[in-house]
XYZ file of C-alpha atoms in Angstrom:
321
model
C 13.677 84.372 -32.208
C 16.428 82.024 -32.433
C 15.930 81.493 -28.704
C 12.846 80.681 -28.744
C 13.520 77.738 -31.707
C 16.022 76.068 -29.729
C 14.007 76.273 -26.677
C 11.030 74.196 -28.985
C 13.883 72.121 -30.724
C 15.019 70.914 -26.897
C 11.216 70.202 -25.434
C 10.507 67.908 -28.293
C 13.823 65.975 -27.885
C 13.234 65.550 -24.214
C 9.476 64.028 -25.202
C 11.015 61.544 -27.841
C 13.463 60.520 -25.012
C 11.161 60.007 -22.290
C 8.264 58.057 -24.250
C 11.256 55.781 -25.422
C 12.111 54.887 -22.215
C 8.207 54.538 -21.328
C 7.897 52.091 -23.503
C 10.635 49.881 -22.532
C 9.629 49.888 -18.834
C 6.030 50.248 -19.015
C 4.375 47.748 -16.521
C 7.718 46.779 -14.722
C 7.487 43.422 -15.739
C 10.197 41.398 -18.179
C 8.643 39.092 -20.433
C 7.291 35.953 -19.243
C 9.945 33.320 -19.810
C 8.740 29.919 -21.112
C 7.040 27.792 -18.385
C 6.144 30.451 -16.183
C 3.069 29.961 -14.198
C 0.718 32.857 -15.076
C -1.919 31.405 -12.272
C -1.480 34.838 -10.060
C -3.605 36.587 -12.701
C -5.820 33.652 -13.692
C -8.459 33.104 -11.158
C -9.525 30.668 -13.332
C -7.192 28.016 -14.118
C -7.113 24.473 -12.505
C -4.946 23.974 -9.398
C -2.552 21.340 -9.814
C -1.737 18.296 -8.052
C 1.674 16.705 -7.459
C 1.722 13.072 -7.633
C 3.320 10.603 -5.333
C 3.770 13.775 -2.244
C 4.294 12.613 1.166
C 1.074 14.379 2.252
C -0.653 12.772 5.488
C 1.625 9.524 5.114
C 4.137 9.593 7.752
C 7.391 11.056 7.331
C 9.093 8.128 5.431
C 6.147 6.925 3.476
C 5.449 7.667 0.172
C 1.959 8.058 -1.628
C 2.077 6.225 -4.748
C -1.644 6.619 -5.432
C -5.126 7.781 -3.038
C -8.678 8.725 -4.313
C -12.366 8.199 -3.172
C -13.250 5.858 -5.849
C -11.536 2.185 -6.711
C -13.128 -0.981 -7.926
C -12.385 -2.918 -4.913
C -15.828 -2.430 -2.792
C -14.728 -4.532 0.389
C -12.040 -3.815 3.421
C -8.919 -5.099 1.895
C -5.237 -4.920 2.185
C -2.349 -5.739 0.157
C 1.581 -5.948 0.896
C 3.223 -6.425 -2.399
C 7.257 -7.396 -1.940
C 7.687 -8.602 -5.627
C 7.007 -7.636 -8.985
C 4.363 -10.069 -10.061
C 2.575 -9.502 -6.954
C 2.385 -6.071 -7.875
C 1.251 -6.904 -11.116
C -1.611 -7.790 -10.105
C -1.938 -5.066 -7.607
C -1.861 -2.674 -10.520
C -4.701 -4.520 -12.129
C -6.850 -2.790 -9.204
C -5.413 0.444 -9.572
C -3.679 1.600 -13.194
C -2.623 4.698 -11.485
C 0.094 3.466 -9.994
C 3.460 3.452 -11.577
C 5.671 0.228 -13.124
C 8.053 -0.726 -10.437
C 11.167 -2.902 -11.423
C 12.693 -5.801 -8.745
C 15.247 -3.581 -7.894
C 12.666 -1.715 -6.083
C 11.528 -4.082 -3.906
C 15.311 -4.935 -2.626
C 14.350 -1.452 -0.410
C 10.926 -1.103 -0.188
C 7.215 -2.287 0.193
C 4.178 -1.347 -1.118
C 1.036 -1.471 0.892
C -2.457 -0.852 -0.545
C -4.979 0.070 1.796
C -8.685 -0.224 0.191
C -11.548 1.182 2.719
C -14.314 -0.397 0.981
C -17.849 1.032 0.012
C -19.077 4.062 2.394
C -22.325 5.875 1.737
C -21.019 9.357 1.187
C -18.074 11.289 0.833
C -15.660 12.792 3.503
C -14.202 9.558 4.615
C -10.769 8.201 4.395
C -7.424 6.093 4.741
C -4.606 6.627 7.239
C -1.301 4.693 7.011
C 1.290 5.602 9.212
C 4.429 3.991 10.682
C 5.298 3.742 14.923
C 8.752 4.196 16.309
C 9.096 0.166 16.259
C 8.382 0.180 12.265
C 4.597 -1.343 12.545
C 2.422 -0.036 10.038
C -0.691 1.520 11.284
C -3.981 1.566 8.975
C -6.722 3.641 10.415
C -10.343 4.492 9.115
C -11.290 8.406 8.704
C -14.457 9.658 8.977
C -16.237 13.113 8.308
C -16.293 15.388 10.941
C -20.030 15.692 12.442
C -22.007 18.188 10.299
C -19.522 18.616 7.448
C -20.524 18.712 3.942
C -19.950 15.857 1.561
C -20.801 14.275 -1.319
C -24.213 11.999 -0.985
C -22.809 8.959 -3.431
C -21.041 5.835 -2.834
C -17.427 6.164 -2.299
C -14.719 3.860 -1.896
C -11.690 5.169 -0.999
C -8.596 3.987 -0.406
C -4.508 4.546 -0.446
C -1.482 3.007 -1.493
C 1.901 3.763 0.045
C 5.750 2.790 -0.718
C 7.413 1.898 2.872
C 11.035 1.606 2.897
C 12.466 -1.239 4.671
C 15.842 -1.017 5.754
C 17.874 -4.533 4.904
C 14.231 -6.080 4.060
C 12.973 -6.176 7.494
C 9.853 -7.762 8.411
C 6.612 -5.935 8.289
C 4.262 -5.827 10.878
C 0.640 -4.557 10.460
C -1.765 -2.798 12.863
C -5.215 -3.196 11.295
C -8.278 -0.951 13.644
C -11.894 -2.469 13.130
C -12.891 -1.423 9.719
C -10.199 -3.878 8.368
C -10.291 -6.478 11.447
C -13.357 -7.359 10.441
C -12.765 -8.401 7.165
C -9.676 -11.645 8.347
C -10.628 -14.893 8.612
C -8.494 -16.287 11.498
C -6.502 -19.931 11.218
C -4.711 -22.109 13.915
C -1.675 -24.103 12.761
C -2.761 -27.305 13.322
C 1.030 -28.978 12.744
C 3.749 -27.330 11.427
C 7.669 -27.963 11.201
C 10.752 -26.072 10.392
C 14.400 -26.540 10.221
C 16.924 -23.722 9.776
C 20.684 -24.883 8.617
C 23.830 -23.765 7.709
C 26.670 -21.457 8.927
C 30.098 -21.384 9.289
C 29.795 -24.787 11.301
C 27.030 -26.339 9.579
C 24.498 -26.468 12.220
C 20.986 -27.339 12.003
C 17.998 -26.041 13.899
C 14.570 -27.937 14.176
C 11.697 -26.692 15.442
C 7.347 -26.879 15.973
C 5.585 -24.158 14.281
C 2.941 -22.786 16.711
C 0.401 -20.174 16.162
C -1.731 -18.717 13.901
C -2.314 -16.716 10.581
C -4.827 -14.667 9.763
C -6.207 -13.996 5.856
C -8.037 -11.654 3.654
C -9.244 -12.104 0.473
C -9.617 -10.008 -2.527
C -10.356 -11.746 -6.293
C -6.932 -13.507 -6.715
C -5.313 -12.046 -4.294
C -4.750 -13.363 -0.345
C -2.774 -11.215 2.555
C -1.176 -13.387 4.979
C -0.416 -12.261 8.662
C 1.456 -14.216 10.098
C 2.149 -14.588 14.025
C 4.417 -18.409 14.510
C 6.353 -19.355 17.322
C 9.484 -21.899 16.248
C 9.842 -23.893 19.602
C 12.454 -26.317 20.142
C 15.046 -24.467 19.273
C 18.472 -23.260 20.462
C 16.558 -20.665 21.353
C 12.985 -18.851 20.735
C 11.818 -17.730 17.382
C 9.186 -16.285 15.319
C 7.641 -15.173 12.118
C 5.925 -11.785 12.203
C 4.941 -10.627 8.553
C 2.641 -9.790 6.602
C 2.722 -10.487 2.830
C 0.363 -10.917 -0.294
C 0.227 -14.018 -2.373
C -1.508 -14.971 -5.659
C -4.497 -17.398 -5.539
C -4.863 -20.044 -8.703
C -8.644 -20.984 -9.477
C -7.854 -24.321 -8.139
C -6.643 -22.999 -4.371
C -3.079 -23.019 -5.421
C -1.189 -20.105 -3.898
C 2.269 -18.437 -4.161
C 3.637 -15.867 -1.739
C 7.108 -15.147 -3.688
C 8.664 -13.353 -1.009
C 8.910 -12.698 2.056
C 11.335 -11.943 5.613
C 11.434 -14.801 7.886
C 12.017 -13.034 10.823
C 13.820 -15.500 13.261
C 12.872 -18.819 11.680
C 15.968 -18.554 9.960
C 19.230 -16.089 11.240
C 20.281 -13.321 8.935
C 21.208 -11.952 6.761
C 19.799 -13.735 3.744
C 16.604 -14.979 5.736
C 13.573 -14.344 2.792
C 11.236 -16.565 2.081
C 9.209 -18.245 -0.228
C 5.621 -20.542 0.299
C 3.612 -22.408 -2.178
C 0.273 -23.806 -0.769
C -3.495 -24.870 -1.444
C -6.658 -23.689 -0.011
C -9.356 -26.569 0.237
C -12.406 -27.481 1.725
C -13.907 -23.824 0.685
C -10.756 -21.602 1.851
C -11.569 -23.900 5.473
C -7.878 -25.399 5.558
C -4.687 -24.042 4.656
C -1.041 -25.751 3.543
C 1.505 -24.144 3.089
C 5.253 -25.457 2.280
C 8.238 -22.464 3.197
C 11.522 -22.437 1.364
C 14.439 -19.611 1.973
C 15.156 -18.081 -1.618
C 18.753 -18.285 -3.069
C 20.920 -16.324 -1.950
C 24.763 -14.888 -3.035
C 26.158 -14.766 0.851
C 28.595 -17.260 1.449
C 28.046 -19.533 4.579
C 24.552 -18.240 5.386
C 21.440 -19.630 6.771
C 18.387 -21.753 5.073
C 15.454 -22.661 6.049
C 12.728 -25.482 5.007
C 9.322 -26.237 6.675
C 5.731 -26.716 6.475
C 2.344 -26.338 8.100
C -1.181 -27.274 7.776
C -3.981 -24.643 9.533
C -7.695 -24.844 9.857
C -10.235 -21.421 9.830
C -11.702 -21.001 13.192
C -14.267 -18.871 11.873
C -16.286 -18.240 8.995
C -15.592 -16.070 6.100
C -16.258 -11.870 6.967
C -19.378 -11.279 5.330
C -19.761 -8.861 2.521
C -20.555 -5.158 3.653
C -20.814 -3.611 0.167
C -24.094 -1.345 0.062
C -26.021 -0.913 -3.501
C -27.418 2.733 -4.704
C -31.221 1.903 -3.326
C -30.029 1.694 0.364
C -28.210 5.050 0.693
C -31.785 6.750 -0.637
C-alpha cells in the first residue's frame, strides 16, 4: 500500500512540473517587444512607405517628393540652388521638407512636373549620365495595362548633389521641349577679372537661352559662348529665378561655368521681361566670395523670343469622357 501512494504522490508531481514548464514556453514566442511590427499576422494593415528612398532615381539622386497629383497642370521644370527659390518651390508642393543654405553649398533640387495626362499609369524619370547631365524623361503605361480613368498630373522632385557646385546641365525629351520658349542674345558683354596678377578678360556673349514659365517662377537654360577671350568660354546651366508682377526677375545663384575661372565662379542676374515676356535683360554679377585672389565677373545681355509662347495643353474633365 505504501507503494502504491508514493507511486500516485510522484505522477502528480511530474504533472505540476510539466504544465509549469508548458506554460512558460507555450507558442515559442517571447513577448513582443515595443515597436515590433506585428504585420506577418495582420493581412490587414497598411503597407508603409519610406519617404525620400532612392527608388527609380539614379544612384546618387535622392527623391525628396513624387505622386500622380500636383497643382501645377502644365510641363514644367524647376532647378532651385537657393533657399528663397525653394521657397517658392515649396509653395507648389508642401510635401517637401525645409532645406537650410547650407544645403545648397552641396546640392540641387530639381522638380520635374509632367503636367495634366488623361489617366493614370504615367510618369517622371530623372536620371543622371556619366558626364553629370540630368536626364528628364516622360513614362507612359504599358499598352493594355490597367489604370485609373481620371486626370493625373504627376510629377517628381529630386536632390542632386553637385560636387564643388558644378554647373548643371539638363536633357529635356519632348514632353518638356515643348513647353521653352527659345531667345537669341541679341548683344551681350562680359568681363572676368582678378587673380594673382590682376588680369582682366573681356568678351561677346553669343548664343541663346531658352525659358519656361510657371506662375512666378522662370527656368533659365542657358547655352553662351564668351568670345574674345584668352581663350574660349561658356555658360552651360540651368537655374530658376523669381518673376515680380512687373517683369522684374532674380536668379540668386548660379555656376558660371567658364565665364569666370574657379573656384569662386557663382553667379547672380537681375533682369526684366517686357514687351509680353518677347525680350529679355539680364545684368550678371559673381557673388562675394571669402577666397583670396580669385576671379569676378560682370556682364550683361539683351535677348529677343524667336518664337511664341508653348501653348497650354491642360485638358478639362468633359474631354477625357
Amino acid at each position: 500500500m505504501f507503494g502504491i501512494r508514493t507511486s500516485v504522490i510522484v505522477a502528480l508531481l511530474s504533472l505540476l512540473i510539466n504544465g509549469a514548464s508548458a506554460a512558460g514556453c507555450g507558442s515559442g514566442k517571447g513577448p513582443q517587444q515595443p515597436g515590433q511590427d506585428n504585420r506577418a499576422g495582420n493581412k490587414n494593415a497598411p503597407p508603409t512607405r519610406t519617404p525620400g528612398g532612392n527608388e527609380n532615381a539614379g544612384s546618387d539622386l535622392k527623391i525628396l517628393t513624387q505622386g500622380a497629383y500636383n497643382s501645377v497642370s502644365e510641363s514644367f521644370v524647376a532647378v532651385a540652388r537657393d533657399v528663397e527659390t525653394y521657397k517658392e518651390l515649396r509653395r507648389l508642393d508642401d510635401n517637401l521638407p525645409i532645406l537650410d543654405a547650407d544645403a545648397f553649398s552641396r546640392a540641387a533640387v530639381v522638380a520635374a512636373f509632367l503636367g495634366q495626362r488623361r489617366s493614370g499609369g504615367f510618369g517622371v524619370e530623372i536620371t543622371r549620365a556619366t558626364d553629370g547631365t540630368i536626364r528628364i524623361r516622360e513614362t507612359t503605361p504599358p499598352p493594355g495595362s490597367m489604370s485609373t480613368q481620371a486626370l493625373t498630373t504627376p510629377y517628381k522632385i529630386v536632390s542632386v548633389p553637385l560636387e564643388n557646385e558644378r554647373p548643371l546641365r539638363l536633357e529635356l525629351d519632348k514632353t518638356w521641349r515643348e513647353g521653352v520658349r527659345p531667345y537669341k542674345v541679341s548683344s551681350g558683354e562680359f568681363t572676368m577679372s582678378g587673380g594673382f596678377a590682376g588680369r582682366s578678360e573681356n568678351m561677346r556673349l553669343e548664343g541663346s537661352i531658352t525659358v519656361m514659365r510657371h506662375a512666378n517662377l522662370a527656368t533659365f537654360i542657358f547655352d553662351l559662348k564668351g568670345t574674345g577671350a584668352a581663350k574660349p568660354r561658356e555658360l552651360k546651366e540651368a537655374a530658376t529665378g523669381i518673376v515680380q508682377a512687373g517683369g522684374e526677375l532674380r536668379l540668386a545663384r548660379f555656376n558660371a561655368g567658364s565665364l569666370v575661372e574657379p573656384p569662386a565662379n557663382l553667379l547672380e542676374a537681375n533682369g526684366q521681361f517686357t514687351n509680353n515676356e518677347s525680350d529679355l535683360m539680364l545684368t550678371f554679377a559673381s557673388l562675394p566670395s571669402n577666397i583670396a585672389d580669385g576671379f569676378q565677373g560682370r556682364g550683361r545681355l539683351a535677348a529677343t523670343a524667336t518664337g511664341p509662347p508653348p501653348p497650354k495643353r491642360a485638358l478639362n474633365r468633359e474631354s477625357v469622357m
